[in-house]
CSV table of C-alpha atoms in Angstrom, one decimal:
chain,number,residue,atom,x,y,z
E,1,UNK,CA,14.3,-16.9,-8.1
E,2,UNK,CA,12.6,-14.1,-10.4
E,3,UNK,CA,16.1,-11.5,-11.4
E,4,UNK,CA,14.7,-7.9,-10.4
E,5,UNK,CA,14.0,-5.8,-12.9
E,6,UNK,CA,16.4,-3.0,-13.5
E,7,UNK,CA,15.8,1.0,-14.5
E,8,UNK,CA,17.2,0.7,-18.0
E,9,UNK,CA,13.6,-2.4,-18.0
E,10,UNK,CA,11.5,1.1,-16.3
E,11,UNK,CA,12.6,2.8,-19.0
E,12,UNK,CA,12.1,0.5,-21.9
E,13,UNK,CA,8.3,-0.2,-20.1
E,14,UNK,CA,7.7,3.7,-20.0
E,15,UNK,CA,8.3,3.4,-24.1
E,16,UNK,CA,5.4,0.2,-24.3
E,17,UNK,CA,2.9,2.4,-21.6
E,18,UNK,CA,3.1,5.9,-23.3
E,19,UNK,CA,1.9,4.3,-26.6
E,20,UNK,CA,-1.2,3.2,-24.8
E,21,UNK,CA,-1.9,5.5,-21.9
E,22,UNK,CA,-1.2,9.5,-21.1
E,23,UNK,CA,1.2,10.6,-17.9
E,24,UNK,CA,-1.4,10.7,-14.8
E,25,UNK,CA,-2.1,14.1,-13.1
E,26,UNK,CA,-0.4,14.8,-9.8
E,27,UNK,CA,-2.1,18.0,-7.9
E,28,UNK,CA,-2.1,19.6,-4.6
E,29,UNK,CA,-4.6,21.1,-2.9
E,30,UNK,CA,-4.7,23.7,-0.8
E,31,UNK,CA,-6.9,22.7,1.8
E,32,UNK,CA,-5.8,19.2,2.2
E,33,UNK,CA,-2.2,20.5,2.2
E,34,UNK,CA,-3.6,22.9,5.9
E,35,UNK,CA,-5.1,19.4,6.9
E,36,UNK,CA,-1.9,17.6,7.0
E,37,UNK,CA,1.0,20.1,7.6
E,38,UNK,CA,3.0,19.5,4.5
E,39,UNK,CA,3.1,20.1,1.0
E,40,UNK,CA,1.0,17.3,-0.2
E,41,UNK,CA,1.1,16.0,-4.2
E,42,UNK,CA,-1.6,13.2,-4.7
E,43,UNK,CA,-0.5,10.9,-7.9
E,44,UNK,CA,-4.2,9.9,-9.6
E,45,UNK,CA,-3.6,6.7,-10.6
E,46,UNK,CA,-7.2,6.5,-10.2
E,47,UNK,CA,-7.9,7.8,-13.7
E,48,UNK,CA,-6.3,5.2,-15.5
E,49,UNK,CA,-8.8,3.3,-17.5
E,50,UNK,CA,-9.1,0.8,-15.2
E,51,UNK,CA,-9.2,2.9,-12.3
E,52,UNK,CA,-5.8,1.4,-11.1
E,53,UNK,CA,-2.2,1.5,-11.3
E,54,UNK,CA,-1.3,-2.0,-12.1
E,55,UNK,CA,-2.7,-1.5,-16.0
E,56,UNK,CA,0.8,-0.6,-16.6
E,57,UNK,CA,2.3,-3.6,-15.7
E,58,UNK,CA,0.0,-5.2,-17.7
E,59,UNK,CA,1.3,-3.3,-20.7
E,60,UNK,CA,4.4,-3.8,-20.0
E,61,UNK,CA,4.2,-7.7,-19.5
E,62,UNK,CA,1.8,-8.4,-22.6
E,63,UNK,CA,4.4,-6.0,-25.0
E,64,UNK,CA,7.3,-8.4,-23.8
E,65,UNK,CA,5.8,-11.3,-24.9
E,66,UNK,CA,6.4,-13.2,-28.6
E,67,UNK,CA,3.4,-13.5,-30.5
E,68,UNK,CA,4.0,-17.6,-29.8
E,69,UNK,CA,3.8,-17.1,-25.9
E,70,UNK,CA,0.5,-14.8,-26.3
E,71,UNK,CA,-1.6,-17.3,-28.3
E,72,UNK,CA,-0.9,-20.1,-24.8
E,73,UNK,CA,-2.9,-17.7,-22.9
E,74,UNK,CA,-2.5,-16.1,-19.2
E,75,UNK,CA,-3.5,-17.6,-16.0
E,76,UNK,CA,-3.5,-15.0,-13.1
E,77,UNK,CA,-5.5,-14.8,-9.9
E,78,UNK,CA,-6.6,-11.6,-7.8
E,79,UNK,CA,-8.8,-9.5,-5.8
E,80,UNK,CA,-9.5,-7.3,-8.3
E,81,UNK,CA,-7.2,-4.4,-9.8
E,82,UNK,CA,-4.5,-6.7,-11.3
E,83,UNK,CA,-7.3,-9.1,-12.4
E,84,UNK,CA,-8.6,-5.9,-14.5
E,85,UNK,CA,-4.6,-4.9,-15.7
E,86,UNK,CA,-4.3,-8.5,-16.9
E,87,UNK,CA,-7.5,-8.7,-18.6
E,88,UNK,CA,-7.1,-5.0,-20.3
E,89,UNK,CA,-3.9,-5.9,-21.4
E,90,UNK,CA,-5.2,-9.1,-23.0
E,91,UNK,CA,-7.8,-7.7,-24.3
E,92,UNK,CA,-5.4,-5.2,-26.4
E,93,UNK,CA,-2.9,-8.4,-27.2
E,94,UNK,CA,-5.9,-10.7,-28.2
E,95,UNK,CA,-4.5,-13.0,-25.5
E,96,UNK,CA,-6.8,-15.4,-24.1
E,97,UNK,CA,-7.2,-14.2,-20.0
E,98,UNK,CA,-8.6,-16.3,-16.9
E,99,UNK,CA,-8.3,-14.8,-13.8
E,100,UNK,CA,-9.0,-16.6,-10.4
E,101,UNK,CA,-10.7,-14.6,-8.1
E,102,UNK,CA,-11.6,-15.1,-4.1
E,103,UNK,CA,-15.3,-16.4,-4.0
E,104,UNK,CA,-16.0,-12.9,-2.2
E,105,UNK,CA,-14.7,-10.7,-4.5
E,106,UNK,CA,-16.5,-7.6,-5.1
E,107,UNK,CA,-19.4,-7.7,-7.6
E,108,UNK,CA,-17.8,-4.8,-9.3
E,109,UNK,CA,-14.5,-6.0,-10.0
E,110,UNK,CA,-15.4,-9.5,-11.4
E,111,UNK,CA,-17.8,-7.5,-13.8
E,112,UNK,CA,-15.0,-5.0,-14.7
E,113,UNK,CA,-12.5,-8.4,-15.9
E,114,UNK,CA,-15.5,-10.1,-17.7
E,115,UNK,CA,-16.7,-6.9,-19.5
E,116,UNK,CA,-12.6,-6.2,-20.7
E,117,UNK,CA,-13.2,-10.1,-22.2
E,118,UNK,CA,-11.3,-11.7,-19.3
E,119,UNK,CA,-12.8,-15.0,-18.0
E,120,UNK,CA,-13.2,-15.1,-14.1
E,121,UNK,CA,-13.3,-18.0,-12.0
E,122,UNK,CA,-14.3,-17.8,-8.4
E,123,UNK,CA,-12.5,-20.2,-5.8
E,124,UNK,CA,-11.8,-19.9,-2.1
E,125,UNK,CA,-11.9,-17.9,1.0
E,126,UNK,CA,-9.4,-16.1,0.0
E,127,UNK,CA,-6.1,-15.3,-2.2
E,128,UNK,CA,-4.0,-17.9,-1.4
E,129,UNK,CA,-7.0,-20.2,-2.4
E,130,UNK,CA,-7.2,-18.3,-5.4
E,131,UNK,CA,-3.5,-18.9,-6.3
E,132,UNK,CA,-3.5,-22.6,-5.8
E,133,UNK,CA,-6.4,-22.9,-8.0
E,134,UNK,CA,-4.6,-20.8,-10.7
E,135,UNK,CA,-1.5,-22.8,-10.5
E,136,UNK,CA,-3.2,-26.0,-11.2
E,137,UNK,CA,-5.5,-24.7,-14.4
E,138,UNK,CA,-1.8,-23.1,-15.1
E,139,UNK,CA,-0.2,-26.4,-15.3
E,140,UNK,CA,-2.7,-28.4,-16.5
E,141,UNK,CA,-3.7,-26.0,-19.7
E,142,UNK,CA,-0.1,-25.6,-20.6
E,143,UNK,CA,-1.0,-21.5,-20.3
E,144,UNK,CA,1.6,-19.3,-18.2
E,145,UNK,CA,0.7,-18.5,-15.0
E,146,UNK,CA,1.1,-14.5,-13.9
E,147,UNK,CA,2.3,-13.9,-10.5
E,148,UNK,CA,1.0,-10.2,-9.1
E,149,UNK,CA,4.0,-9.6,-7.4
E,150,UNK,CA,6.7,-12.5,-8.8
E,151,UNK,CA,7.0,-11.1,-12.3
E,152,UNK,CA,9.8,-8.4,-13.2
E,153,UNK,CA,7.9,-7.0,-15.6
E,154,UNK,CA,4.7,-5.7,-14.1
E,155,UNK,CA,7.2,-4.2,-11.6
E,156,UNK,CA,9.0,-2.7,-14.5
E,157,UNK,CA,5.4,-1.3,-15.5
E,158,UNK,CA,4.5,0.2,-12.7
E,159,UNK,CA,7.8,1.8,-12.0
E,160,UNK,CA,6.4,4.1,-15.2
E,161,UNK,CA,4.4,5.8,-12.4
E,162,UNK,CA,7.9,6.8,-10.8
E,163,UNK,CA,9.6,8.4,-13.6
E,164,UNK,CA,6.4,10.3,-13.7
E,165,UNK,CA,6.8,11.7,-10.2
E,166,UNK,CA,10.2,12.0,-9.9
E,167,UNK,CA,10.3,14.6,-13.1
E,168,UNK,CA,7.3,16.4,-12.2
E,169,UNK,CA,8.4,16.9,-8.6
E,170,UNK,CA,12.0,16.1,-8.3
E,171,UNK,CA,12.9,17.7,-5.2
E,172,UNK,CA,10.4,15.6,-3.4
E,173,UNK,CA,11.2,14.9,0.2
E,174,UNK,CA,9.0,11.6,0.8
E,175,UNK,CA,6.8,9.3,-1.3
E,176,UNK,CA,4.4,7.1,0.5
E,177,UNK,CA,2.7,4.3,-1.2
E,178,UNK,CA,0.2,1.4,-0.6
E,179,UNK,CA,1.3,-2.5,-0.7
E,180,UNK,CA,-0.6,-5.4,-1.4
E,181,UNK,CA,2.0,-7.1,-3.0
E,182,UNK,CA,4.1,-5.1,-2.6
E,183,UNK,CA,5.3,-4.0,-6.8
E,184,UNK,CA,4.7,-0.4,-6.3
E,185,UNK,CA,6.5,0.7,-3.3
E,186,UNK,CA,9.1,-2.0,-4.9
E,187,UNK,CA,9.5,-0.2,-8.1
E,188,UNK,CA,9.4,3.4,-6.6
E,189,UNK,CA,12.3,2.5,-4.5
E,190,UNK,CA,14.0,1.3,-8.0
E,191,UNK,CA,13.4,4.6,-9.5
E,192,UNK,CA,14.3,6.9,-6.4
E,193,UNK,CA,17.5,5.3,-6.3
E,194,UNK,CA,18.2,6.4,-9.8
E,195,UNK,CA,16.1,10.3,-9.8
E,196,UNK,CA,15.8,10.9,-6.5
E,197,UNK,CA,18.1,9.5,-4.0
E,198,UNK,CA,17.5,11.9,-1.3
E,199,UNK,CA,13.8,10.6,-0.8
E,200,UNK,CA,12.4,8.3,1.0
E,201,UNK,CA,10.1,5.8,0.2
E,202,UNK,CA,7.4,5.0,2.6
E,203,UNK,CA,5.3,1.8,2.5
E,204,UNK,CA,1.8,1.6,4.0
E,205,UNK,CA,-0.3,-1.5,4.6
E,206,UNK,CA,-3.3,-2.0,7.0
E,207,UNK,CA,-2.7,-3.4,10.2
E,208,UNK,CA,-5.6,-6.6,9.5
E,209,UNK,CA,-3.6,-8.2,6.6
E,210,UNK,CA,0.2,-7.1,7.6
E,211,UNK,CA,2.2,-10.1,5.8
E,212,UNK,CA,4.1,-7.6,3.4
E,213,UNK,CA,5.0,-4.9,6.5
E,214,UNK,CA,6.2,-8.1,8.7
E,215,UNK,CA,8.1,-9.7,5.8
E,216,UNK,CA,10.1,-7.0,5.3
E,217,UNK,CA,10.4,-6.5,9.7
E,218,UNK,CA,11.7,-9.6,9.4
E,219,UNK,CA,13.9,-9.8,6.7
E,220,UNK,CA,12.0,-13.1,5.1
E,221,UNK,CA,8.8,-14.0,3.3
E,222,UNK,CA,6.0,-14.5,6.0
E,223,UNK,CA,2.6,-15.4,6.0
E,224,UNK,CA,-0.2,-13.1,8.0
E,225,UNK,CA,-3.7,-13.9,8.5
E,226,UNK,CA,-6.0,-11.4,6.5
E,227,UNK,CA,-9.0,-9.5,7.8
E,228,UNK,CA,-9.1,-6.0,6.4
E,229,UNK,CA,-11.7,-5.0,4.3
E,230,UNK,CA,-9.6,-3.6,2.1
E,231,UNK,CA,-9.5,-5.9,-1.0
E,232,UNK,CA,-6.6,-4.0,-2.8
E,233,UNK,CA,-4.4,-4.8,0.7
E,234,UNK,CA,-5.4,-8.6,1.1
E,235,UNK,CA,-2.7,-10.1,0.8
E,236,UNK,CA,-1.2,-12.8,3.2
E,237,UNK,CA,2.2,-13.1,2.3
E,238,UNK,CA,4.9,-11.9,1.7
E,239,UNK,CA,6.1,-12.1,-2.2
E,240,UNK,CA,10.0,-12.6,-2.7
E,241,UNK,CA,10.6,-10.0,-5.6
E,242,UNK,CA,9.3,-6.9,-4.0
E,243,UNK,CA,10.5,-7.8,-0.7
E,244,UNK,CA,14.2,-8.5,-2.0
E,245,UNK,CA,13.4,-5.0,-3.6
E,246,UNK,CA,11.9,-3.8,-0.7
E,247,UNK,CA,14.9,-4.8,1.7
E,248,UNK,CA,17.7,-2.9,-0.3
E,249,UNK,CA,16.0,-0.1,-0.7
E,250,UNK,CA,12.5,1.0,1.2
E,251,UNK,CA,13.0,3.7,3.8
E,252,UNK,CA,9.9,2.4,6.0
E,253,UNK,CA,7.2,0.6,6.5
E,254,UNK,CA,3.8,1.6,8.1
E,255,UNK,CA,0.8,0.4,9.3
E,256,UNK,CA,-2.7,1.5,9.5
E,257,UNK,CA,-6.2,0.4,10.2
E,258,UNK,CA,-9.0,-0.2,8.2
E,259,UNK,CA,-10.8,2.6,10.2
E,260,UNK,CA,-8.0,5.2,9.5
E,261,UNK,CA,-8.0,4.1,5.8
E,262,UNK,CA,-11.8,5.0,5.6
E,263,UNK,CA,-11.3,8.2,7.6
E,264,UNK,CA,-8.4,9.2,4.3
E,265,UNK,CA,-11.2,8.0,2.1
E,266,UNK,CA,-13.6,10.8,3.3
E,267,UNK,CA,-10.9,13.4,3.6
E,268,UNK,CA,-9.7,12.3,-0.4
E,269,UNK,CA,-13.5,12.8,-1.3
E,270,UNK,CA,-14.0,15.8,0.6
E,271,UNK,CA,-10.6,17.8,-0.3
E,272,UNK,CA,-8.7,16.2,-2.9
E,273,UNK,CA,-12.0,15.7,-4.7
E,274,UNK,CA,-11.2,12.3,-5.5
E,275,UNK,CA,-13.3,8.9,-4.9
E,276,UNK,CA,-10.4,6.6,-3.8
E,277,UNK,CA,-10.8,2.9,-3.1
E,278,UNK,CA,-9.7,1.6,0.4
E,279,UNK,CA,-5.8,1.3,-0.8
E,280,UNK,CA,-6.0,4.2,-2.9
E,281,UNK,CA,-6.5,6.0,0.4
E,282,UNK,CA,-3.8,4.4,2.0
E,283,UNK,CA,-1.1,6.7,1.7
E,284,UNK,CA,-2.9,9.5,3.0
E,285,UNK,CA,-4.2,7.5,6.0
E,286,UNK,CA,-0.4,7.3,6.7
E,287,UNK,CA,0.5,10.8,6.5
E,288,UNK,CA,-2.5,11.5,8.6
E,289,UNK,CA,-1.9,9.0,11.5
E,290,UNK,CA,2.0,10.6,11.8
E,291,UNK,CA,1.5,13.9,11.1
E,292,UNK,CA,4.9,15.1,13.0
E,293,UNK,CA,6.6,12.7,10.6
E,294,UNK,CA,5.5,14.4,7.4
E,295,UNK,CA,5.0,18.5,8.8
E,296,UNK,CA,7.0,20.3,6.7
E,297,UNK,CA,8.0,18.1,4.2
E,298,UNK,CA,7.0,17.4,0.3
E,299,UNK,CA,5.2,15.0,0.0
E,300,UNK,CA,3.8,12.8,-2.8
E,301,UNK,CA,1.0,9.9,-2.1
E,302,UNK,CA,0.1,7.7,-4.9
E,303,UNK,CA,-3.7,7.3,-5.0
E,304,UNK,CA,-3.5,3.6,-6.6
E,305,UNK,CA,-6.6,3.6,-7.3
E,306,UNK,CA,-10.6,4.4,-7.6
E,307,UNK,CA,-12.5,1.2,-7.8
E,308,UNK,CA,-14.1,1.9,-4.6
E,309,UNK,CA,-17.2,-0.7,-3.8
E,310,UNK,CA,-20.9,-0.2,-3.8
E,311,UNK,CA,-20.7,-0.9,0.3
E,312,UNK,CA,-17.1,1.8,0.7
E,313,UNK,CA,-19.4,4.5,-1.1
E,314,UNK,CA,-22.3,3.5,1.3
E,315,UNK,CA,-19.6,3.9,4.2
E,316,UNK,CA,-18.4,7.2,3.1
E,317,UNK,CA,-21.7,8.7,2.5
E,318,UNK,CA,-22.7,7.3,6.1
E,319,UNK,CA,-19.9,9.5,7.4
């Protein structure tokens, strides 16, 4: 069992991140904020320079290790915006980087890990395929094997994002964030506890791949069949770090569906200016499927990221 990272490990991560990457803008606007009944802050994690959050864990992870444990090499596996952290980090570290990928995985996203000098392998139907295939190059090339949501320190990373929010807005009644494995809303419930203990923290999934939502319903690690096509939600279980995180500390958990999370997609575009990916959108879809839960209040939604496929721009403009 993986000991969960702590805020004094958020803090020392924030020192690795800021020497590589700028505080993300968090903005309101007007128009969006009439839309949904509340004072809305969007968190654009979608300008990072891989157009997603999780670079900071990557940071994070790759600054923690000795120079000895670098030159083995990392073995991860991924639908995409991890893949991309790992491989960016890497690519900074001069750390050899495979990173197993679903046999479907966008176009885009394999590109993106190959062109940061990452080398992608495609195996399966899916992530769990992915992750057996990782675990036996893993083992069988002596390199370490990166779990995206069983390692402390990407969640340590990530929680960066947190301190972020919490001193820009630190009256902040509610912070709503997207889970695929679930690090983020983990890590924001870390922070929180420490900056901002009157908020809550809200966790939104999509109703076709709910594993992470019914883990935590349950109170165990579940598994969930996965049909959203949402890549940065696919996940179909449960991972015990976050949830243990997740379970002390997360106010709620919601669902969505994958047509709600391309409605938020076209409202991100069309008033927060902002091309969000499917989970990137996620946040919002939330705030605008309950809007009596959210009227009135302050709220921040993390936009996790903007890696948006060829085929979600060709739904968006067909709205």
């Amino acid at each position: 069992m993986q000991p969960m990272p702590t805020f004094a490990d958020v803090l020392a991560a924030r020192d690795v991140v800021a020497r590589y990457l700028p505080a993300t803008p968090m903005w309101s606007y007007p128009v969006l904020d009439a839309t949904v009944g509340a004072t809305l802050y969007v968190k654009h994690e979608n300008v990072q320079p891989v157009g997603a959050f999780k670079v900071r864990g990557g940071l994070a992870l790759l600054a923690g290790m000795t120079a000895a444990e670098r030159a083995r090499g990392l073995v991860t596996y991924s639908t995409g915006n991890h893949a991309q952290s790992i491989a960016y980090a890497c690519a900074l570290f001069d750390t050899p980087c495979t990173v197993v990928m679903p046999a479907a995985a966008a176009e885009e996203k394999v590109r993106a890990v190959r062109a940061l000098g990452g080398t992608v392998v495609l195996h399966g139907a899916d992530l769990a395929a992915a992750q057996e295939r990782a675990e036996h190059m893993a083992a069988a090339e002596g390199r370490h094997l990166i779990s995206p949501g069983d390692t402390p320190a990407l969640l340590a990373g990530v929680g960066t994002a947190y301190l972020e929010i919490f001193t820009a807005q630190p009256d902040l009644d509610t912070v709503v964030v997207p889970v695929g494995s679930g690090t983020g809303a983990a890590a924001a419930t870390l922070v929180a506890a420490k900056l901002a203990p009157g908020c809550q923290v809200i966790a939104v999934q999509s109703s076709a791949a709910p594993a992470a939502h019914d883990s935590w319903r349950a109170g165990r690690c579940v598994q969930r069949p996965m049909h959203t096509a949402v890549d940065g939600l696919a996940t179909g279980r449960g991972f015990e770090l976050p949830q243990r995180m997740l379970r002390a500390g997360l106010s709620d958990f919601h669902l969505v569906t994958d047509a709600q999370i391309l409605a938020a997609q076209q409202v991100m575009a069309s008033q927060a200016h902002t091309l969000a990916e499917g989970a990137g959108a996620a946040a919002l879809a939330a705030v605008l499927a309950r809007p009596d839960h959210f009227a009135g209040r302050r709220v921040a939604v993390v936009c996790t990221g903007g890696n948006a496929s060829a085929a979600e721009i060709a739904a968006l403009g067909a709205r």
